[in-house]
Amino acid sequence: MSGDTVHQDSVTTIAGNVLDTFDEVEKRVRRCLEGDSYLTAESIGVMNPAREAAALQTIERMNTEKAAAFDALGREPSIAQVVVSDESGVMHTHYVCRTSPPRELGGLLISYRSPMGAMASRAVGSTFVRPDGQEVALRQRALLRPFKQDIWDSRDSVFESENFATVTIRSLRELLVPAIAGVAEDVLTALLAEEEVAKNVIAGRRRSVIAKMGLRDQPVLDVYQDEIFRLPLASRLLILGPPGTGKTTTLIRRLGQKLDTAVLDEVEQGLIRRMDETSELPHAQSWMMFTPTDLLRQYVKEAFALEGILAPEQRIRTWSDQRHDLARNRFGILRTASGSGIFVLKDSAPTLTATAREAPTAWYADFDQWQKTAWLMAIRQAAEDLRADADTTVSALAVPALESLAGVGPENAGDAVVGLSRSTRGLQQSLQEMRAYTDGKVKEALTLQVNRNRSFLDELARFIDTLQDTSTDIDEDDEDENDDDEEAVEQRTGRAAAMQAYQRSLRALARSRATGNSLKKGRRSSRIVEWLGDRGLAPAELAAVGHSLVQQSRVRKLLNPARSFINDVARRYRSFRRQRQGEGSWYQSAGSYIATDLHPLELDIMLLALLRNATGLQLRPSVQREIESTEWSALDAVRGAQRNQVLVAEATDFSPIQLGCMAALTNPLGTSFFACGDFNQRLTSWGSRSLEDVRWACPGLSDQTITISYRQSTQLNEMAKDIVSLGGGDPGAVSLPEGVDNEGVAPVLVEGLKSSVEIAVWLAERIREIEAFVKKMPSIAVLVMSEAEVEPLAQALSDQLVDNNIKAVPCRVGQTMGNENDVRVFDIQHIKGLEFEAVFFVGIDRLANEQPELFDKYLYVGTTRAATYLGMTCEAAFPPALETLRLRFIHNW
């Protein structure tokens, strides 16, 4: 018997075993779905009535998870077959599935997420130490892609063995047909059968054609990716590597493993229990992933679905969406219609100098030092003013605070927060007594006016209705006016609103008299005070109330230091910006924008300071022990925003400040932060430029580099490395996977195409060539320089391809349009993280002229989206900076 026959027999035997196992898994799944494998209230016995509702919810959740697991196995029974020999030489065959199989499968499958599942990522010939300590040797491995159309099959499966060379099998079912048919009846039939087998079994690994737009599905990671995704939950890591190395896939697989608590060890499960005690959400929902674009977010969500991970919109977000939500709805930085908040976010606000954009960490450090110093100064001043009060009872209130503040500076401001919280707990009673006095006096004055005139509140209400809404007026000196946080929810109309307005206006007047200031002309309180005339407090009472209100403000600052330390960051930022603006540092001159305008990068600065102030407190054991007490309630908003796991795709597109915010959103008990990126692909001027930037953002971060690129052909991989080198970057030690046919075709170039019609004619010719080579329509993207060019070129290209029944669809602002076989036209800024079989880059010479700072990055990103076919057009001529690459191009395929 020849070697080829032995090889064929071995491969056929493996294929038969695999398909038989698919059938067996499906049968067992069907029996479980039709049987009584689900939990019921009766199956857990008599329940405590007090906990019955919670128990029933748990049963429903467990049944839902089990049904999802059965459904997943019904669609994909296994992703790998692994054969190992133990120390005694006994052979064991394991079938690996993507997620954890229900126990009803009777040990037929093991989860890839489990420690045993790591065998599927090991190469044949290597050894593996099982969780029980026994060492096994890998003898055979099959990487599977199940597919069912009436009967089970596996497409483009890879078989590796010690007994034969690696092969790719297009269809396991077709491989079995000759064996099932038996001996051919005649020579012609036998020859045809041999030819079909030869086409079906391909030597080595076959590069698959990318047929649809999105993220590549990689069911089994390579050994390097596998080690990364299994790192402990409490890890902080940046995965670096060129395009196509599976960085984002590794992130997604890691999240799936860390959500599957059944495969985690006792240490990780214990950490999850501790984090759940401090989290708003259970561990399965306590995660968040950030992407730089909406398009990548959509495809990440689809990849999560393959992993059986429920991923609603609020868990996969762009930073711009998350930033806006935090600032407006959680931390009260941005204005709302109800009048809360301070700033108005404007993407194009001309507030910043180039220095602030180029040196964000220095800008942040300046603000952080300033804001902590300002907070300490305000607290010390409040304590010293109280200490100077002639009333010895009031003066004594400041003594514990002054002792807590001794020797504290901005570098250890958190010590002051904790010390003040301990030393001033007795101030609450004094504050209540002071508040009762001032409230009583103001109420007496109002009662007097109502007794004199029963229509007084109605008249005041009508006057208030004539006032222009000034609820959004902003003034740097209004902090004291906002100290009355015990006030009821603001009323907008009627007598209740009039009563509130009367009380607030009298308090504002009393406070201004006590501090020697005057009410701002035109403000709501000032207008109401003018209308009231002498219908307020007598001069002596006004002075006494004012003095008490000022002292209350000072006591309140001492009583709840955590609140001012965290919640007043935005107010301190407003003062910081005004001061630095006057000094000509960080900010443009005041005349170029209004005081409430806020650039998004400014909002990042505030959020990072707020989050780090809060996280620093949360890490203190004394605060953790008392976290539910009232004095730490200011931490609630931050705790509600934190998640057990935070992941970031394309991290280099985010600034160090933005990455710092994301890292600060991790539960401080676990600090689980995983990011991936490539500094050569940074497409934003403010993005992180170095590993030091990311380490600054996330202290304690480690990094690992993946160098095997699975996407591109040899020709495009070499060109991508040349582009990086021309831009002054380091292409790194990028390698293509061994045993794979990586040969492709040279890229194509055309010059002198200016109109959409000329470009469309050339593109249509190249697209027809590709379809003729591939024998089907693969995934194709056309990249243009601006959003305005998307629709016209898509229409022109559709006109040229109409006879071939091919459509070109405009993907406006990066939104997915059309069907899988359509050619898609994008603005290049939206396609980070995606891959296509073919990419056409339109107008690269214009890009070189219009975006000189980021030209090499855009060119690199566009080039590395393509797996096999790459085309470029120029309106005039090839950019001089790329002239050395000209020899890599041909005119057509």
XYZ file of N, CA and C in Angstrom, residues 49-259:
633
model
N -40.489 31.125 51.341
C -41.373 32.091 50.662
C -40.736 33.456 50.493
N -39.875 33.860 51.448
C -39.261 35.180 51.386
C -38.287 35.296 50.217
N -37.768 34.138 49.784
C -36.776 34.178 48.708
C -37.287 33.505 47.442
N -38.564 33.233 47.401
C -39.110 32.479 46.272
C -38.944 33.229 44.953
N -39.231 34.543 44.946
C -39.139 35.305 43.697
C -37.721 35.286 43.150
N -36.737 35.489 44.039
C -35.340 35.479 43.600
C -34.937 34.114 43.088
N -35.408 33.062 43.766
C -35.066 31.700 43.340
C -35.652 31.400 41.964
N -36.889 31.836 41.731
C -37.517 31.597 40.434
C -36.796 32.361 39.324
N -36.328 33.566 39.632
C -35.556 34.322 38.639
C -34.256 33.605 38.307
N -33.626 33.038 39.339
C -32.383 32.300 39.113
C -32.635 31.076 38.245
N -33.726 30.362 38.523
C -34.078 29.187 37.721
C -34.307 29.592 36.262
N -35.022 30.688 36.062
C -35.294 31.154 34.698
C -33.993 31.513 33.980
N -33.082 32.192 34.690
C -31.808 32.566 34.076
C -30.997 31.323 33.700
N -30.938 30.354 34.626
C -30.168 29.133 34.351
C -30.757 28.362 33.186
N -32.081 28.305 33.101
C -32.718 27.604 31.988
C -32.459 28.326 30.662
N -32.468 29.657 30.704
C -32.190 30.431 29.494
C -30.768 30.185 29.019
N -29.829 30.173 29.963
C -28.430 29.921 29.606
C -28.253 28.515 29.040
N -28.964 27.543 29.632
C -28.844 26.168 29.149
C -29.441 26.046 27.748
N -30.572 26.695 27.518
C -31.184 26.647 26.189
C -30.257 27.268 25.147
N -29.594 28.373 25.518
C -28.659 29.018 24.595
C -27.476 28.103 24.293
N -27.010 27.377 25.319
C -25.893 26.454 25.124
C -26.293 25.311 24.195
N -27.494 24.755 24.401
C -27.975 23.689 23.520
C -28.098 24.198 22.081
N -28.639 25.410 21.939
C -28.822 25.986 20.603
C -27.482 26.167 19.906
N -26.466 26.648 20.652
C -25.132 26.850 20.073
C -24.530 25.522 19.615
N -24.676 24.473 20.430
C -24.135 23.172 20.054
C -24.898 22.566 18.879
N -26.172 22.893 18.786
C -26.945 22.404 17.646
C -26.469 23.018 16.338
N -25.882 24.221 16.414
C -25.360 24.873 15.217
C -23.877 24.584 14.990
N -23.147 24.357 16.067
C -21.697 24.151 15.976
C -21.291 23.114 17.023
N -21.344 21.817 16.677
C -21.085 20.782 17.681
C -19.669 20.795 18.237
N -18.687 21.130 17.407
C -17.300 21.091 17.871
C -16.447 21.975 16.967
N -15.390 22.542 17.544
C -14.483 23.367 16.751
C -13.120 22.704 16.579
N -12.882 21.613 17.286
C -11.592 20.929 17.161
C -11.685 19.505 17.681
N -10.890 18.639 17.072
C -10.669 17.296 17.596
C -9.179 17.196 17.947
N -8.887 16.706 19.143
C -7.506 16.583 19.594
C -7.273 15.147 20.058
N -6.200 14.532 19.581
C -5.818 13.190 20.013
C -4.491 13.297 20.754
N -4.452 12.789 21.986
C -3.239 12.854 22.807
C -2.911 11.462 23.334
N -1.655 11.285 23.707
C -1.250 10.041 24.373
C -0.765 10.388 25.762
N -1.174 9.599 26.742
C -0.758 9.879 28.112
C 0.601 9.227 28.388
N 1.037 9.304 29.642
C 2.365 8.817 30.002
C 2.495 7.307 29.824
N 1.343 6.620 29.766
C 1.374 5.162 29.549
C 1.263 4.798 28.076
N 1.160 5.800 27.225
C 1.025 5.546 25.801
C -0.393 5.338 25.341
N -1.360 5.436 26.227
C -2.772 5.251 25.862
C -3.260 6.500 25.121
N -3.955 6.289 24.007
C -4.462 7.397 23.189
C -5.835 7.834 23.681
N -6.056 9.157 23.709
C -7.345 9.727 24.121
C -7.782 10.749 23.079
N -9.032 10.677 22.667
C -9.580 11.622 21.693
C -10.548 12.576 22.395
N -10.337 13.870 22.195
C -11.192 14.889 22.809
C -11.803 15.759 21.716
N -13.082 16.059 21.882
C -13.744 17.004 20.999
C -13.984 18.295 21.788
N -13.553 19.398 21.203
C -13.582 20.692 21.883
C -14.685 21.544 21.271
N -15.513 22.150 22.131
C -16.554 23.058 21.641
C -16.214 24.486 22.066
N -16.881 25.450 21.464
C -16.519 26.856 21.643
C -16.782 27.334 23.068
N -17.950 27.006 23.630
C -18.315 27.456 24.972
C -18.522 26.243 25.875
N -18.953 26.486 27.101
C -19.121 25.384 28.049
C -20.349 24.545 27.704
N -20.187 23.235 27.503
C -21.339 22.390 27.183
C -22.140 22.078 28.446
N -23.451 21.950 28.347
C -24.245 21.521 29.505
C -23.802 20.141 29.977
N -23.944 19.896 31.267
C -23.478 18.623 31.836
C -24.225 17.433 31.241
N -25.403 17.661 30.657
C -26.173 16.561 30.072
C -25.481 15.926 28.869
N -24.443 16.595 28.330
C -23.735 16.021 27.194
C -22.828 14.864 27.606
N -22.770 14.586 28.898
C -22.135 13.367 29.387
C -20.659 13.240 29.109
N -19.928 14.344 29.140
C -18.485 14.284 28.951
C -18.052 14.104 27.515
N -18.989 14.164 26.581
C -18.627 14.003 25.171
C -17.767 15.158 24.680
N -17.977 16.359 25.239
C -17.283 17.562 24.790
C -16.560 18.240 25.950
N -15.492 18.953 25.623
C -14.857 19.834 26.605
C -14.872 21.251 26.058
N -14.957 22.215 26.946
C -15.028 23.615 26.545
C -13.642 24.142 26.194
N -13.571 24.890 25.107
C -12.303 25.527 24.761
C -11.887 26.514 25.856
N -12.858 27.076 26.559
C -12.554 28.044 27.609
C -11.930 27.395 28.841
N -12.120 26.090 29.006
C -11.612 25.392 30.185
C -10.106 25.194 30.074
N -9.433 24.904 31.188
C -7.988 24.633 31.113
C -7.652 23.502 30.135
N -8.474 22.448 30.083
C -8.226 21.350 29.150
C -8.369 21.809 27.695
N -9.239 22.792 27.472
C -9.463 23.263 26.113
C -8.236 23.860 25.467
N -7.242 24.259 26.277
C -6.014 24.841 25.730
C -5.260 23.851 24.850
N -5.553 22.568 24.974
C -4.902 21.574 24.099
C -5.144 21.896 22.630
N -6.314 22.453 22.313
C -6.661 22.701 20.917
C -5.752 23.733 20.266
N -5.073 24.546 21.086
C -4.178 25.575 20.548
C -2.738 25.102 20.446
N -2.436 23.903 20.914
C -1.068 23.409 20.892
C -0.768 22.675 19.581
N 0.463 22.774 19.160
C 0.874 22.145 17.904
C 1.088 20.649 18.100
N 0.860 19.887 17.040
C 1.135 18.448 17.074
C 2.623 18.235 17.347
N 2.913 17.316 18.258
C 4.287 17.058 18.657
C 4.676 17.724 19.957
N 3.871 18.682 20.416
C 4.170 19.359 21.682
C 3.550 18.583 22.835
N 3.914 18.971 24.043
C 3.351 18.339 25.237
C 2.448 19.340 25.949
N 1.572 18.799 26.764
C 0.606 19.632 27.477
C 0.391 19.034 28.867
N 0.443 19.883 29.886
C 0.215 19.412 31.250
C -1.245 19.674 31.617
N -1.959 18.612 31.864
C -3.376 18.724 32.206
C -3.546 19.307 33.605
N -4.749 19.792 33.934
C -4.977 20.337 35.279
C -4.676 19.349 36.401
N -4.779 18.031 36.119
C -4.477 17.044 37.159
C -2.984 16.756 37.279
N -2.163 17.483 36.494
C -0.720 17.329 36.575
C -0.138 16.316 35.615
N -0.970 15.535 34.950
C -0.461 14.532 34.024
C -0.060 15.185 32.708
N 1.081 14.745 32.181
C 1.571 15.279 30.911
C 1.125 14.388 29.765
N 0.605 15.029 28.704
C 0.193 14.284 27.520
C 0.897 14.882 26.310
N 1.018 14.059 25.278
C 1.645 14.494 24.030
C 0.587 14.575 22.945
N 0.602 15.679 22.175
C -0.378 15.860 21.105
C 0.057 15.078 19.875
N -0.805 14.170 19.439
C -0.498 13.312 18.295
C -1.247 13.732 17.033
N -2.409 14.356 17.228
C -3.231 14.676 16.061
C -4.170 15.820 16.429
N -4.425 16.692 15.444
C -5.346 17.803 15.690
C -6.120 18.098 14.418
N -7.412 18.352 14.586
C -8.256 18.760 13.466
C -8.984 20.036 13.862
N -8.817 21.084 13.080
C -9.529 22.349 13.304
C -10.758 22.350 12.411
N -11.929 22.508 13.004
C -13.188 22.227 12.313
C -14.051 23.474 12.173
N -14.823 23.493 11.101
C -15.817 24.549 10.874
C -17.127 23.878 10.462
N -17.919 23.447 11.447
C -19.148 22.688 11.149
C -20.121 23.473 10.276
N -20.807 22.732 9.437
C -21.786 23.318 8.532
C -22.830 22.255 8.236
N -24.092 22.644 8.295
C -25.131 21.652 8.027
C -26.118 22.154 6.993
N -26.280 21.323 5.979
C -27.336 21.539 4.984
C -27.912 20.166 4.688
N -28.917 19.813 5.418
C -29.506 18.462 5.449
C -28.648 17.507 6.282
N -27.360 17.412 5.960
C -26.469 16.553 6.740
C -25.236 17.366 7.142
N -24.525 16.866 8.154
C -23.372 17.594 8.685
C -22.182 17.526 7.742
N -21.437 18.621 7.739
C -20.183 18.707 7.010
C -19.272 19.654 7.798
N -18.028 19.755 7.370
C -17.107 20.753 7.919
C -16.314 21.305 6.754
N -16.322 22.632 6.622
C -15.682 23.273 5.480
C -14.298 23.798 5.848
N -13.360 23.651 4.930
C -11.984 24.163 5.105
C -11.391 23.712 6.440
N -11.564 22.446 6.759
C -10.987 21.872 7.981
C -9.488 21.647 7.782
N -8.742 21.791 8.856
C -7.293 21.575 8.811
C -6.964 20.347 9.653
N -6.306 19.355 9.044
C -5.898 18.129 9.740
C -4.375 18.143 9.901
N -3.925 17.931 11.129
C -2.495 17.855 11.428
C -2.241 16.538 12.169
N -1.152 15.857 11.848
C -0.871 14.580 12.488
C 0.618 14.278 12.423
N 1.071 13.448 13.346
C 2.441 12.950 13.274
C 2.613 11.963 12.119
N 1.517 11.440 11.614
C 1.579 10.375 10.611
C 1.464 10.877 9.176
N 1.071 12.148 8.988
C 0.980 12.677 7.631
C 1.130 14.200 7.665
N 1.440 14.781 6.513
C 1.630 16.226 6.411
C 0.282 16.940 6.558
N 0.356 18.175 7.018
C -0.855 18.976 7.217
C -1.611 19.154 5.911
N -2.939 18.996 5.999
C -3.786 19.182 4.821
C -4.992 20.036 5.190
N -5.518 20.753 4.194
C -6.784 21.457 4.317
C -7.821 20.719 3.481
N -8.966 20.446 4.075
C -10.004 19.679 3.381
C -11.206 20.592 3.185
N -11.526 20.828 1.934
C -12.626 21.745 1.639
C -13.945 21.229 2.189
N -14.180 19.917 2.087
C -15.437 19.329 2.560
C -15.180 17.923 3.072
N -15.464 17.691 4.357
C -15.318 16.339 4.900
C -16.338 15.409 4.265
N -17.508 15.901 3.984
C -18.558 15.053 3.404
C -18.151 14.567 2.018
N -17.579 15.459 1.208
C -17.140 15.055 -0.124
C -16.004 14.043 -0.042
N -15.166 14.171 0.998
C -14.069 13.228 1.175
C -14.592 11.805 1.375
N -15.749 11.675 2.022
C -16.296 10.358 2.329
C -17.066 9.743 1.169
N -17.426 10.529 0.164
C -18.255 10.017 -0.928
C -17.610 8.848 -1.655
N -16.319 8.927 -2.064
C -15.731 7.749 -2.742
C -15.716 6.516 -1.854
N -15.431 6.706 -0.570
C -15.401 5.541 0.324
C -16.784 4.941 0.476
N -17.790 5.781 0.507
C -19.161 5.288 0.664
C -19.623 4.588 -0.612
N -19.185 5.142 -1.765
C -19.639 4.572 -3.044
C -18.998 3.227 -3.353
N -17.866 2.942 -2.692
C -17.187 1.671 -2.941
C -16.314 1.749 -4.179
N -16.039 0.620 -4.781
C -15.148 0.559 -5.934
C -15.879 1.099 -7.155
N -15.187 1.924 -7.960
C -15.798 2.507 -9.146
C -16.117 1.423 -10.175
N -17.182 1.648 -10.912
C -17.602 0.653 -11.891
C -16.691 0.629 -13.116
N -16.059 1.750 -13.463
C -15.200 1.767 -14.633
C -14.042 2.716 -14.408
N -13.085 2.698 -15.286
C -11.864 3.496 -15.154
C -12.176 4.990 -15.188
N -13.083 5.401 -16.088
C -13.419 6.817 -16.211
C -13.975 7.371 -14.909
N -14.898 6.621 -14.321
C -15.471 7.059 -13.047
C -14.402 7.144 -11.978
N -13.494 6.186 -11.968
C -12.415 6.184 -10.971
C -11.515 7.391 -11.142
N -11.162 7.721 -12.402
C -10.300 8.870 -12.655
C -10.953 10.174 -12.215
N -12.252 10.314 -12.529
C -12.976 11.521 -12.112
C -13.054 11.631 -10.596
N -13.270 10.481 -9.938
C -13.338 10.480 -8.478
C -12.003 10.893 -7.873
N -10.881 10.380 -8.464
C -9.557 10.759 -7.965
C -9.321 12.261 -8.111
N -9.772 12.825 -9.242
C -9.581 14.262 -9.458
C -10.358 15.078 -8.431
N -11.578 14.654 -8.123
C -12.376 15.370 -7.134
C -11.729 15.319 -5.757
N -11.164 14.139 -5.417
C -10.472 14.002 -4.139
C -9.272 14.930 -4.093
N -8.508 15.004 -5.190
C -7.333 15.861 -5.241
C -7.710 17.322 -5.042
N -8.825 17.755 -5.608
C -9.271 19.134 -5.429
C -9.736 19.394 -3.998
N -10.252 18.349 -3.396
C -10.835 18.496 -2.057
C -9.780 18.528 -0.958
N -8.695 17.799 -1.151
C -7.634 17.715 -0.151
C -6.437 18.524 -0.651
N -6.121 19.585 0.052
C -5.084 20.530 -0.373
C -3.918 20.443 0.599
N -2.720 20.334 0.070
C -1.536 20.260 0.923
C -1.353 21.561 1.689
N -1.022 21.440 2.963
C -0.789 22.601 3.794
C -2.076 23.294 4.213
N -1.910 24.489 4.760
C -3.080 25.286 5.162
C -3.492 26.188 4.011
N -4.762 26.276 3.812
C -5.285 27.084 2.713
C -5.770 28.422 3.246
N -5.353 29.512 2.584
C -5.864 30.830 2.947
C -7.289 30.956 2.428
N -8.211 31.193 3.320
C -9.613 31.282 2.920
C -9.918 32.656 2.340
N -10.826 32.679 1.390
C -11.274 33.932 0.787
C -12.247 34.614 1.746
N -12.076 35.922 1.943
C -12.969 36.679 2.830
C -14.227 37.017 2.048
N -15.307 36.363 2.394
C -16.545 36.493 1.627
C -17.483 37.544 2.203
N -17.280 37.941 3.448
C -18.185 38.920 4.051
C -17.388 39.915 4.882
N -17.940 41.107 4.984
C -17.280 42.159 5.735
C -17.446 41.914 7.225
N -16.404 42.158 7.981
C -16.517 42.016 9.431
C -15.215 41.572 10.047
N -15.308 41.056 11.264
C -14.147 40.510 11.948
C -14.007 39.030 11.604
N -12.785 38.583 11.411
C -12.545 37.173 11.116
C -12.900 36.324 12.341
N -13.638 35.250 12.107
C -13.944 34.320 13.203
C -12.809 33.314 13.311
N -12.195 33.257 14.465
C -11.091 32.332 14.713
C -11.464 31.470 15.915
N -12.158 30.360 15.690
C -12.654 29.547 16.813
C -11.558 29.069 17.755
N -10.400 28.693 17.178
C -9.278 28.221 17.997
C -8.118 29.195 17.833
N -7.654 29.761 18.917
C -6.548 30.710 18.875
C -5.223 29.968 18.730
N -4.198 30.705 18.283
C -2.886 30.069 18.269
C -2.328 30.066 19.699
N -1.193 29.436 19.883
C -0.682 29.213 21.235
C -0.377 30.520 21.949
N 0.066 31.553 21.206
C 0.399 32.829 21.836
C -0.869 33.557 22.259
N -1.851 33.600 21.361
C -3.129 34.230 21.699
C -3.809 33.497 22.850
N -3.701 32.171 22.829
C -4.351 31.355 23.851
C -3.803 31.668 25.241
N -2.492 31.807 25.350
C -1.896 32.124 26.653
C -2.347 33.478 27.153
N -2.526 34.433 26.232
C -2.954 35.782 26.623
C -4.395 35.765 27.130
N -5.275 35.101 26.413
C -6.683 35.188 26.792
C -6.984 34.430 28.085
N -6.063 33.562 28.516
C -6.253 32.834 29.765
C -5.578 33.513 30.965
N -4.991 34.681 30.781
C -4.374 35.373 31.911
C -5.409 35.626 33.002
N -4.996 35.749 34.267
C -5.947 35.942 35.374
C -6.867 37.142 35.164
N -8.023 37.064 35.749
C -9.014 38.132 35.631
C -8.441 39.473 36.069
N -7.715 39.495 37.171
C -7.149 40.741 37.710
C -5.846 41.060 36.994
N -5.926 41.290 35.684
C -4.749 41.610 34.879
C -4.995 42.903 34.128
N -3.895 43.592 33.842
C -3.943 44.793 33.009
C -2.948 44.593 31.875
N -3.444 44.537 30.653
C -2.574 44.155 29.542
C -2.922 44.944 28.291
N -1.884 45.318 27.547
C -2.039 45.876 26.209
C -1.464 44.865 25.220
N -2.314 44.416 24.277
C -1.876 43.490 23.234
C -1.489 44.326 22.013
N -0.245 44.227 21.611
C 0.247 44.954 20.456
C 0.479 43.985 19.307
N 0.419 44.506 18.084
C 0.677 43.656 16.939
C 0.151 44.286 15.675
N 0.668 43.874 14.534
C 0.211 44.420 13.258
C -1.192 43.945 12.931
N -1.794 44.506 11.887
C -3.141 44.087 11.486
C -3.185 42.598 11.154
N -4.317 41.983 11.468
C -4.523 40.591 11.107
C -3.948 39.585 12.066
N -3.443 40.038 13.211
C -2.859 39.101 14.178
C -3.882 38.587 15.180
N -5.134 39.006 15.059
C -6.183 38.481 15.937
C -6.239 39.143 17.299
N -5.819 40.404 17.398
C -5.808 41.099 18.693
C -7.224 41.266 19.237
N -8.124 41.790 18.404
C -9.497 42.005 18.863
C -10.188 40.680 19.146
N -9.921 39.671 18.311
C -10.491 38.341 18.552
C -10.053 37.808 19.904
N -8.774 38.006 20.239
C -8.267 37.545 21.535
C -8.988 38.242 22.679
N -9.251 39.540 22.513
C -10.000 40.277 23.532
C -11.386 39.681 23.735
N -12.053 39.406 22.623
C -13.415 38.879 22.694
C -13.431 37.497 23.339
N -12.475 36.644 22.942
C -12.440 35.307 23.517
C -12.132 35.367 25.011
N -11.275 36.320 25.413
C -10.959 36.466 26.836
C -12.211 36.829 27.624
N -12.975 37.794 27.121
C -14.182 38.189 27.839
C -15.109 36.996 28.005
N -15.291 36.219 26.932
C -16.155 35.047 27.023
C -15.689 34.085 28.092
N -14.371 33.881 28.177
C -13.849 32.939 29.177
C -14.066 33.481 30.591
N -13.851 34.783 30.798
C -13.972 35.349 32.141
C -15.427 35.517 32.577
N -16.351 35.456 31.639
C -17.774 35.475 32.003
C -18.294 34.070 32.306
